Amino acid sequence: MKKLLERYRFFIITIIAVLILTAINAKIGFKAFSIAGYSFKEMSLVIPPVFVLLGLLDIWVPRETMIKYMGEGSGIKGIILSILLGSAAAGPLYGAFPIAAVFMKKGVKFSNILIFIGAWSTTKIPMFLFEMSSLGSKFAITRLLIDIPGIIIIAYILSSMVSKEEVKKLYENAENL
Amino acid sequence: MSNYILYAITILLLVISYYKDKKKTKMALKKAWKSFENILPEFLGVIMLVGVLLSILNPQVISKIIGNSSGWVGVILAAIVGAITLIPGFVAFPTAAMLLKNGAGYMQIAAFVSTLMMVGVVTMPVEIKYFGKKITIMRNILAFIFSFIVAYIIGKVVYGV
């Protein structure tokens, strides 16, 4: 029980915060609750298939296969694959993190995982079509063309900033997630 | 729409997996549950935070922040607003389109959309759990800086050099 409270501490604090907010300004407080409820509904739609796919990936795809396509020495093939996988995804950015953990378990190169996260965050294909229709093709295409090199550069800067030991620790941590 | 495709693919693969090996499928589902249960507390906390932020920062407020101010001050404010809030794309783009109509510039909107999608201060607790503090903070900072480059180039392209 104590452990459960400890794990959910952050969530409990946010609920108390919203309750206080409601006491101060009922209108904003209720709105916060209804938006949270809406987000929860949206999350409960996207999350189950993502995690089931993760479980299947974890069990069925051998480590060797993942290393071959996206591991150390996978070169440009690994980079392109990371961008494609990230871009084909649906769902908010936090859905990408559990997938990154499975990638770590399977020995995917760290910079490729970071590229995947970057692609998921900003070059999603379904979103791109939507962006074109709401903000215009000039805006959307320019952004896409800047984003692809940007994502790769950010991924390489990040992976050059951490030592091999730090990456190893992250990978070990992923085993327990 | 993309949800339906996601569900269809998942169910199809699950059926194939079950047909091939029941035990392995059970293990996969167990793993799925375990990794979900593991991140659930952070997810719930983030959802509440998003609720609070969006209830305060509605389009009218954002429009006020970046509507009248032009230039780099507007871009910086737009980037900051985009970095803390986290709006799904199908809400973000129509919102951005609306802000444009209300008089915000393309540069500000580019910064807003870019940080909106790449920088997530409220999702940091989730990110830290997987990537650690250092990578999480640096990734968000780099993405934040990158958004200004995006804003600059889009400003040049849309308005013509």
Coordinates of C-alpha atoms in Angstrom, one line a residue:
Chain A
M1 CA 0.0 0.0 0.0
K2 CA 2.8 2.4 0.9
K3 CA 4.6 1.5 -2.2
L4 CA 1.5 2.2 -4.2
L5 CA 1.1 5.6 -2.6
E6 CA 4.7 6.4 -3.4
R7 CA 4.3 5.4 -7.0
Y8 CA 1.2 7.4 -7.5
R9 CA 2.5 10.4 -5.5
F10 CA 2.8 12.6 -8.6
F11 CA -0.7 11.8 -9.8
I12 CA -2.2 12.4 -6.3
I13 CA -0.4 15.8 -6.1
T14 CA -1.9 16.8 -9.5
I15 CA -5.4 15.8 -8.3
I16 CA -5.0 17.9 -5.2
A17 CA -3.8 20.8 -7.3
V18 CA -6.8 20.6 -9.5
L19 CA -9.1 20.4 -6.5
I20 CA -7.5 23.6 -5.1
L21 CA -7.9 25.2 -8.5
T22 CA -11.6 24.3 -8.5
A23 CA -12.0 25.8 -5.1
I24 CA -10.5 29.1 -6.3
N25 CA -12.1 29.1 -9.7
A26 CA -14.8 26.5 -10.2
K27 CA -15.1 27.1 -14.0
I28 CA -11.5 26.6 -14.8
G29 CA -11.3 23.6 -12.3
F30 CA -14.2 21.8 -14.0
K31 CA -12.8 22.5 -17.4
A32 CA -9.4 21.0 -16.3
F33 CA -11.2 17.9 -15.1
S34 CA -13.2 17.6 -18.3
I35 CA -10.1 18.0 -20.5
A36 CA -8.2 15.4 -18.4
G37 CA -11.2 13.1 -18.9
Y38 CA -11.1 13.7 -22.6
S39 CA -7.3 13.0 -22.7
F40 CA -7.8 9.9 -20.7
K41 CA -10.4 8.6 -23.2
E42 CA -8.1 9.4 -26.0
M43 CA -5.2 7.7 -24.3
S44 CA -7.2 4.6 -23.5
L45 CA -8.0 4.2 -27.2
V46 CA -4.4 4.5 -28.4
I47 CA -2.5 2.8 -25.6
P48 CA -3.8 -0.8 -25.5
P49 CA -2.8 -1.7 -29.1
V50 CA 0.5 0.1 -28.7
F51 CA 1.4 -2.0 -25.7
V52 CA 0.1 -5.3 -27.2
L53 CA 2.2 -4.6 -30.3
L54 CA 5.2 -4.0 -28.0
G55 CA 4.6 -7.3 -26.2
L56 CA 4.4 -9.1 -29.5
L57 CA 7.5 -7.4 -30.8
D58 CA 9.4 -8.2 -27.7
I59 CA 8.5 -11.9 -27.8
W60 CA 8.6 -12.7 -31.6
V61 CA 11.3 -10.5 -33.1
P62 CA 14.8 -11.9 -32.2
R63 CA 17.4 -9.5 -30.9
E64 CA 19.7 -10.5 -33.8
T65 CA 17.2 -9.3 -36.4
M66 CA 16.8 -5.9 -34.7
I67 CA 20.5 -5.5 -34.3
K68 CA 21.1 -6.3 -38.0
Y69 CA 18.6 -3.7 -39.2
M70 CA 18.9 -1.0 -36.6
G71 CA 21.9 -1.8 -34.4
E72 CA 25.5 -0.7 -34.4
G73 CA 26.8 -0.8 -37.9
S74 CA 23.3 -0.7 -39.5
G75 CA 24.4 2.6 -41.1
I76 CA 22.1 4.6 -43.3
K77 CA 19.7 1.7 -43.5
G78 CA 19.2 2.0 -39.7
I79 CA 18.6 5.7 -39.9
I80 CA 16.0 5.5 -42.7
L81 CA 14.2 2.6 -41.0
S82 CA 14.1 4.7 -37.7
I83 CA 12.6 7.7 -39.5
L84 CA 10.0 5.5 -41.4
L85 CA 9.0 3.7 -38.2
G86 CA 8.6 6.9 -36.3
S87 CA 6.8 8.7 -39.1
A88 CA 4.3 5.9 -39.6
A89 CA 3.2 6.0 -36.0
A90 CA 0.0 7.3 -34.5
G91 CA -0.5 8.7 -31.1
P92 CA 1.1 11.3 -28.8
L93 CA 4.8 11.4 -28.1
Y94 CA 4.6 9.7 -24.8
G95 CA 3.5 6.6 -26.7
A96 CA 6.9 6.4 -28.3
F97 CA 8.9 6.1 -25.0
P98 CA 7.8 2.5 -24.2
I99 CA 8.7 1.5 -27.7
A100 CA 12.1 3.1 -27.2
A101 CA 12.5 0.8 -24.2
V102 CA 11.9 -2.3 -26.2
F103 CA 14.3 -1.0 -28.9
M104 CA 16.9 -0.7 -26.1
K105 CA 16.2 -4.3 -25.0
K106 CA 16.7 -5.5 -28.6
G107 CA 20.0 -3.7 -29.0
V108 CA 19.0 -0.9 -31.4
K109 CA 21.7 1.7 -31.7
F110 CA 21.2 4.7 -29.4
S111 CA 21.3 7.4 -32.1
N112 CA 18.7 5.4 -34.1
I113 CA 16.4 5.3 -31.1
L114 CA 16.7 9.1 -30.7
I115 CA 16.0 9.5 -34.5
F116 CA 12.9 7.4 -34.0
I117 CA 11.7 9.6 -31.1
G118 CA 12.4 12.7 -33.2
A119 CA 10.5 11.3 -36.2
W120 CA 7.6 10.3 -34.0
S121 CA 7.4 13.7 -32.4
T122 CA 7.2 15.7 -35.6
T123 CA 7.2 14.0 -39.0
K124 CA 4.2 11.8 -38.6
I125 CA 2.6 11.0 -42.0
P126 CA -1.1 11.2 -40.9
M127 CA -0.3 14.5 -39.2
F128 CA 1.5 15.8 -42.2
L129 CA -1.5 15.5 -44.4
F130 CA -3.6 17.3 -41.8
E131 CA -1.0 20.0 -41.5
M132 CA -1.1 20.6 -45.3
S133 CA -4.8 21.1 -45.2
S134 CA -4.9 23.4 -42.3
L135 CA -1.7 25.5 -42.7
G136 CA -0.9 25.2 -46.4
S137 CA 1.4 23.0 -48.4
K138 CA 4.3 25.6 -48.4
F139 CA 4.3 25.6 -44.6
A140 CA 4.0 21.9 -44.1
I141 CA 6.6 20.9 -46.8
T142 CA 9.1 23.4 -45.6
R143 CA 8.8 22.2 -42.1
L144 CA 9.2 18.6 -43.1
L145 CA 12.3 19.4 -45.1
I146 CA 13.9 21.2 -42.2
D147 CA 12.7 18.6 -39.7
I148 CA 14.3 15.5 -41.2
P149 CA 17.9 16.8 -41.1
G150 CA 17.1 18.5 -37.8
I151 CA 16.0 15.3 -36.1
I152 CA 19.1 13.5 -37.3
I153 CA 21.5 16.3 -36.1
I154 CA 19.8 16.5 -32.7
A155 CA 20.0 12.7 -32.3
Y156 CA 23.8 12.7 -33.1
I157 CA 24.5 15.7 -30.8
L158 CA 22.6 13.9 -28.0
S159 CA 24.3 10.6 -28.4
S160 CA 27.7 12.3 -28.6
M161 CA 27.0 13.9 -25.2
V162 CA 26.5 10.6 -23.3
S163 CA 29.3 8.2 -22.5
K164 CA 29.1 4.5 -23.3
E165 CA 28.6 3.7 -19.7
E166 CA 25.6 6.0 -19.5
V167 CA 24.0 4.4 -22.5
K168 CA 24.7 1.0 -21.0
K169 CA 22.9 2.0 -17.8
L170 CA 19.9 3.3 -19.8
Y171 CA 19.8 -0.1 -21.6
E172 CA 20.0 -2.0 -18.4
N173 CA 17.2 0.2 -16.9
A174 CA 15.0 -0.6 -19.9
E175 CA 15.2 -4.3 -19.0
N176 CA 13.2 -3.6 -15.9
L177 CA 10.5 -1.4 -17.6
Chain B
M1 CA -8.9 6.7 -38.8
S2 CA -5.3 5.8 -37.9
N3 CA -6.7 4.3 -34.7
Y4 CA -8.8 1.8 -36.7
I5 CA -5.7 0.8 -38.7
L6 CA -3.7 0.4 -35.5
Y7 CA -6.4 -1.8 -34.0
A8 CA -6.8 -3.9 -37.1
I9 CA -3.0 -4.5 -37.3
T10 CA -2.8 -5.4 -33.6
I11 CA -5.7 -7.8 -33.7
L12 CA -4.5 -9.5 -36.9
L13 CA -1.0 -10.0 -35.4
L14 CA -2.4 -11.2 -32.1
V15 CA -4.5 -13.8 -33.9
I16 CA -1.5 -15.0 -36.0
S17 CA 0.6 -15.1 -32.8
Y18 CA -2.0 -17.1 -30.9
Y19 CA -2.4 -19.5 -33.8
K20 CA 1.3 -20.1 -33.9
D21 CA 2.1 -20.3 -30.2
K22 CA -0.4 -19.9 -27.4
K23 CA 2.2 -19.8 -24.7
K24 CA 4.3 -17.1 -26.4
T25 CA 1.2 -15.0 -27.0
K26 CA 0.3 -15.2 -23.3
M27 CA 3.8 -14.1 -22.5
A28 CA 3.6 -11.2 -24.9
L29 CA 0.3 -10.0 -23.3
K30 CA 1.8 -10.3 -19.9
K31 CA 4.8 -8.2 -20.9
A32 CA 2.4 -5.7 -22.5
W33 CA 0.5 -5.4 -19.2
K34 CA 3.6 -5.1 -17.2
S35 CA 5.1 -2.3 -19.2
F36 CA 1.8 -0.5 -19.2
E37 CA 1.3 -0.8 -15.4
N38 CA 4.8 0.4 -15.0
I39 CA 4.2 3.8 -16.7
L40 CA 0.6 4.3 -15.6
P41 CA 1.3 6.6 -12.6
E42 CA 3.3 9.0 -14.8
F43 CA 0.7 8.9 -17.6
L44 CA -2.1 9.8 -15.2
G45 CA -0.2 12.6 -13.6
V46 CA 0.7 14.0 -17.0
I47 CA -2.9 13.9 -18.1
M48 CA -4.0 15.9 -15.1
L49 CA -1.3 18.5 -15.8
V50 CA -2.4 18.8 -19.4
G51 CA -5.9 19.3 -18.2
V52 CA -4.9 22.2 -16.0
L53 CA -2.7 23.8 -18.7
L54 CA -5.3 23.6 -21.4
S55 CA -8.0 24.9 -19.2
I56 CA -5.9 28.1 -18.5
L57 CA -4.2 28.4 -21.9
N58 CA -7.1 28.3 -24.3
P59 CA -6.8 29.6 -27.9
Q60 CA -8.1 33.0 -26.9
V61 CA -5.3 33.4 -24.3
I62 CA -2.7 32.1 -26.7
S63 CA -4.0 34.3 -29.5
K64 CA -3.6 37.3 -27.1
I65 CA 0.0 36.4 -26.3
I66 CA 1.3 36.1 -29.8
G67 CA -1.4 37.9 -31.8
N68 CA -0.4 41.6 -31.3
S69 CA 3.3 41.2 -30.8
S70 CA 5.3 40.6 -33.9
G71 CA 8.9 39.7 -34.5
W72 CA 11.2 37.6 -32.3
V73 CA 9.5 38.5 -29.0
G74 CA 6.4 36.9 -30.4
V75 CA 8.4 34.0 -31.7
I76 CA 9.9 33.4 -28.3
L77 CA 6.6 33.6 -26.5
A78 CA 5.0 31.3 -29.0
A79 CA 7.8 28.8 -28.5
I80 CA 7.4 28.9 -24.8
V81 CA 3.6 28.4 -24.9
G82 CA 4.1 25.5 -27.4
A83 CA 6.8 23.9 -25.1
I84 CA 4.6 23.7 -22.0
T85 CA 1.3 22.8 -23.5
L86 CA 0.8 19.5 -25.2
I87 CA -2.0 19.4 -27.7
P88 CA -2.6 16.5 -30.1
G89 CA -1.9 17.4 -33.7
F90 CA -5.5 17.1 -34.8
V91 CA -6.3 19.9 -32.4
A92 CA -3.1 21.8 -32.8
F93 CA -3.2 22.4 -36.5
P94 CA -6.8 23.8 -36.6
T95 CA -5.8 25.9 -33.6
A96 CA -2.7 27.2 -35.4
A97 CA -4.8 27.9 -38.5
M98 CA -7.2 29.9 -36.3
L99 CA -4.4 31.8 -34.6
L100 CA -3.1 32.7 -38.1
K101 CA -6.5 34.1 -39.0
N102 CA -6.5 36.1 -35.8
G103 CA -3.4 37.9 -36.9
A104 CA -0.4 35.8 -35.6
G105 CA 2.5 35.6 -38.0
Y106 CA 3.8 32.5 -39.8
M107 CA 7.1 32.7 -37.9
Q108 CA 5.3 32.6 -34.6
I109 CA 3.0 29.8 -35.7
A110 CA 6.0 27.8 -36.9
A111 CA 7.7 28.2 -33.6
F112 CA 4.5 27.3 -31.8
V113 CA 3.8 24.2 -33.9
S114 CA 7.4 23.0 -33.7
T115 CA 7.8 23.2 -29.9
L116 CA 4.2 21.9 -29.5
M117 CA 5.2 18.7 -31.1
M118 CA 8.9 18.3 -30.1
V119 CA 9.2 19.9 -26.7
G120 CA 7.1 18.6 -23.8
V121 CA 7.8 20.0 -20.4
V122 CA 4.7 18.3 -18.9
T123 CA 5.6 14.9 -20.4
M124 CA 9.1 15.1 -18.9
P125 CA 8.4 12.8 -16.0
V126 CA 7.5 10.0 -18.5
E127 CA 10.5 10.7 -20.7
I128 CA 12.9 10.8 -17.7
K129 CA 11.8 7.3 -16.7
Y130 CA 13.0 5.9 -20.0
F131 CA 15.9 8.2 -21.0
G132 CA 17.2 9.6 -17.7
K133 CA 17.4 13.3 -16.7
K134 CA 20.4 14.3 -18.8
I135 CA 19.1 13.1 -22.2
T136 CA 15.6 14.3 -21.5
I137 CA 16.6 17.8 -20.5
M138 CA 19.1 18.1 -23.3
R139 CA 16.7 16.7 -25.9
N140 CA 14.1 19.2 -25.0
I141 CA 16.5 22.1 -24.9
L142 CA 17.9 21.2 -28.4
A143 CA 14.4 20.8 -29.8
F144 CA 13.5 24.2 -28.3
I145 CA 16.5 25.8 -30.0
F146 CA 15.8 24.0 -33.2
S147 CA 12.3 25.4 -33.3
F148 CA 13.7 28.9 -33.8
I149 CA 15.6 27.7 -36.8
V150 CA 12.4 26.2 -38.2
A151 CA 10.6 29.5 -37.5
Y152 CA 13.3 31.5 -39.2
I153 CA 13.4 29.4 -42.3
I154 CA 9.6 29.2 -42.6
G155 CA 9.4 33.0 -42.2
K156 CA 11.9 33.4 -45.1
V157 CA 10.1 30.8 -47.3
V158 CA 6.5 32.0 -46.7
Y159 CA 7.2 35.7 -47.0
G160 CA 9.8 35.3 -49.7
V161 CA 13.5 36.3 -49.2

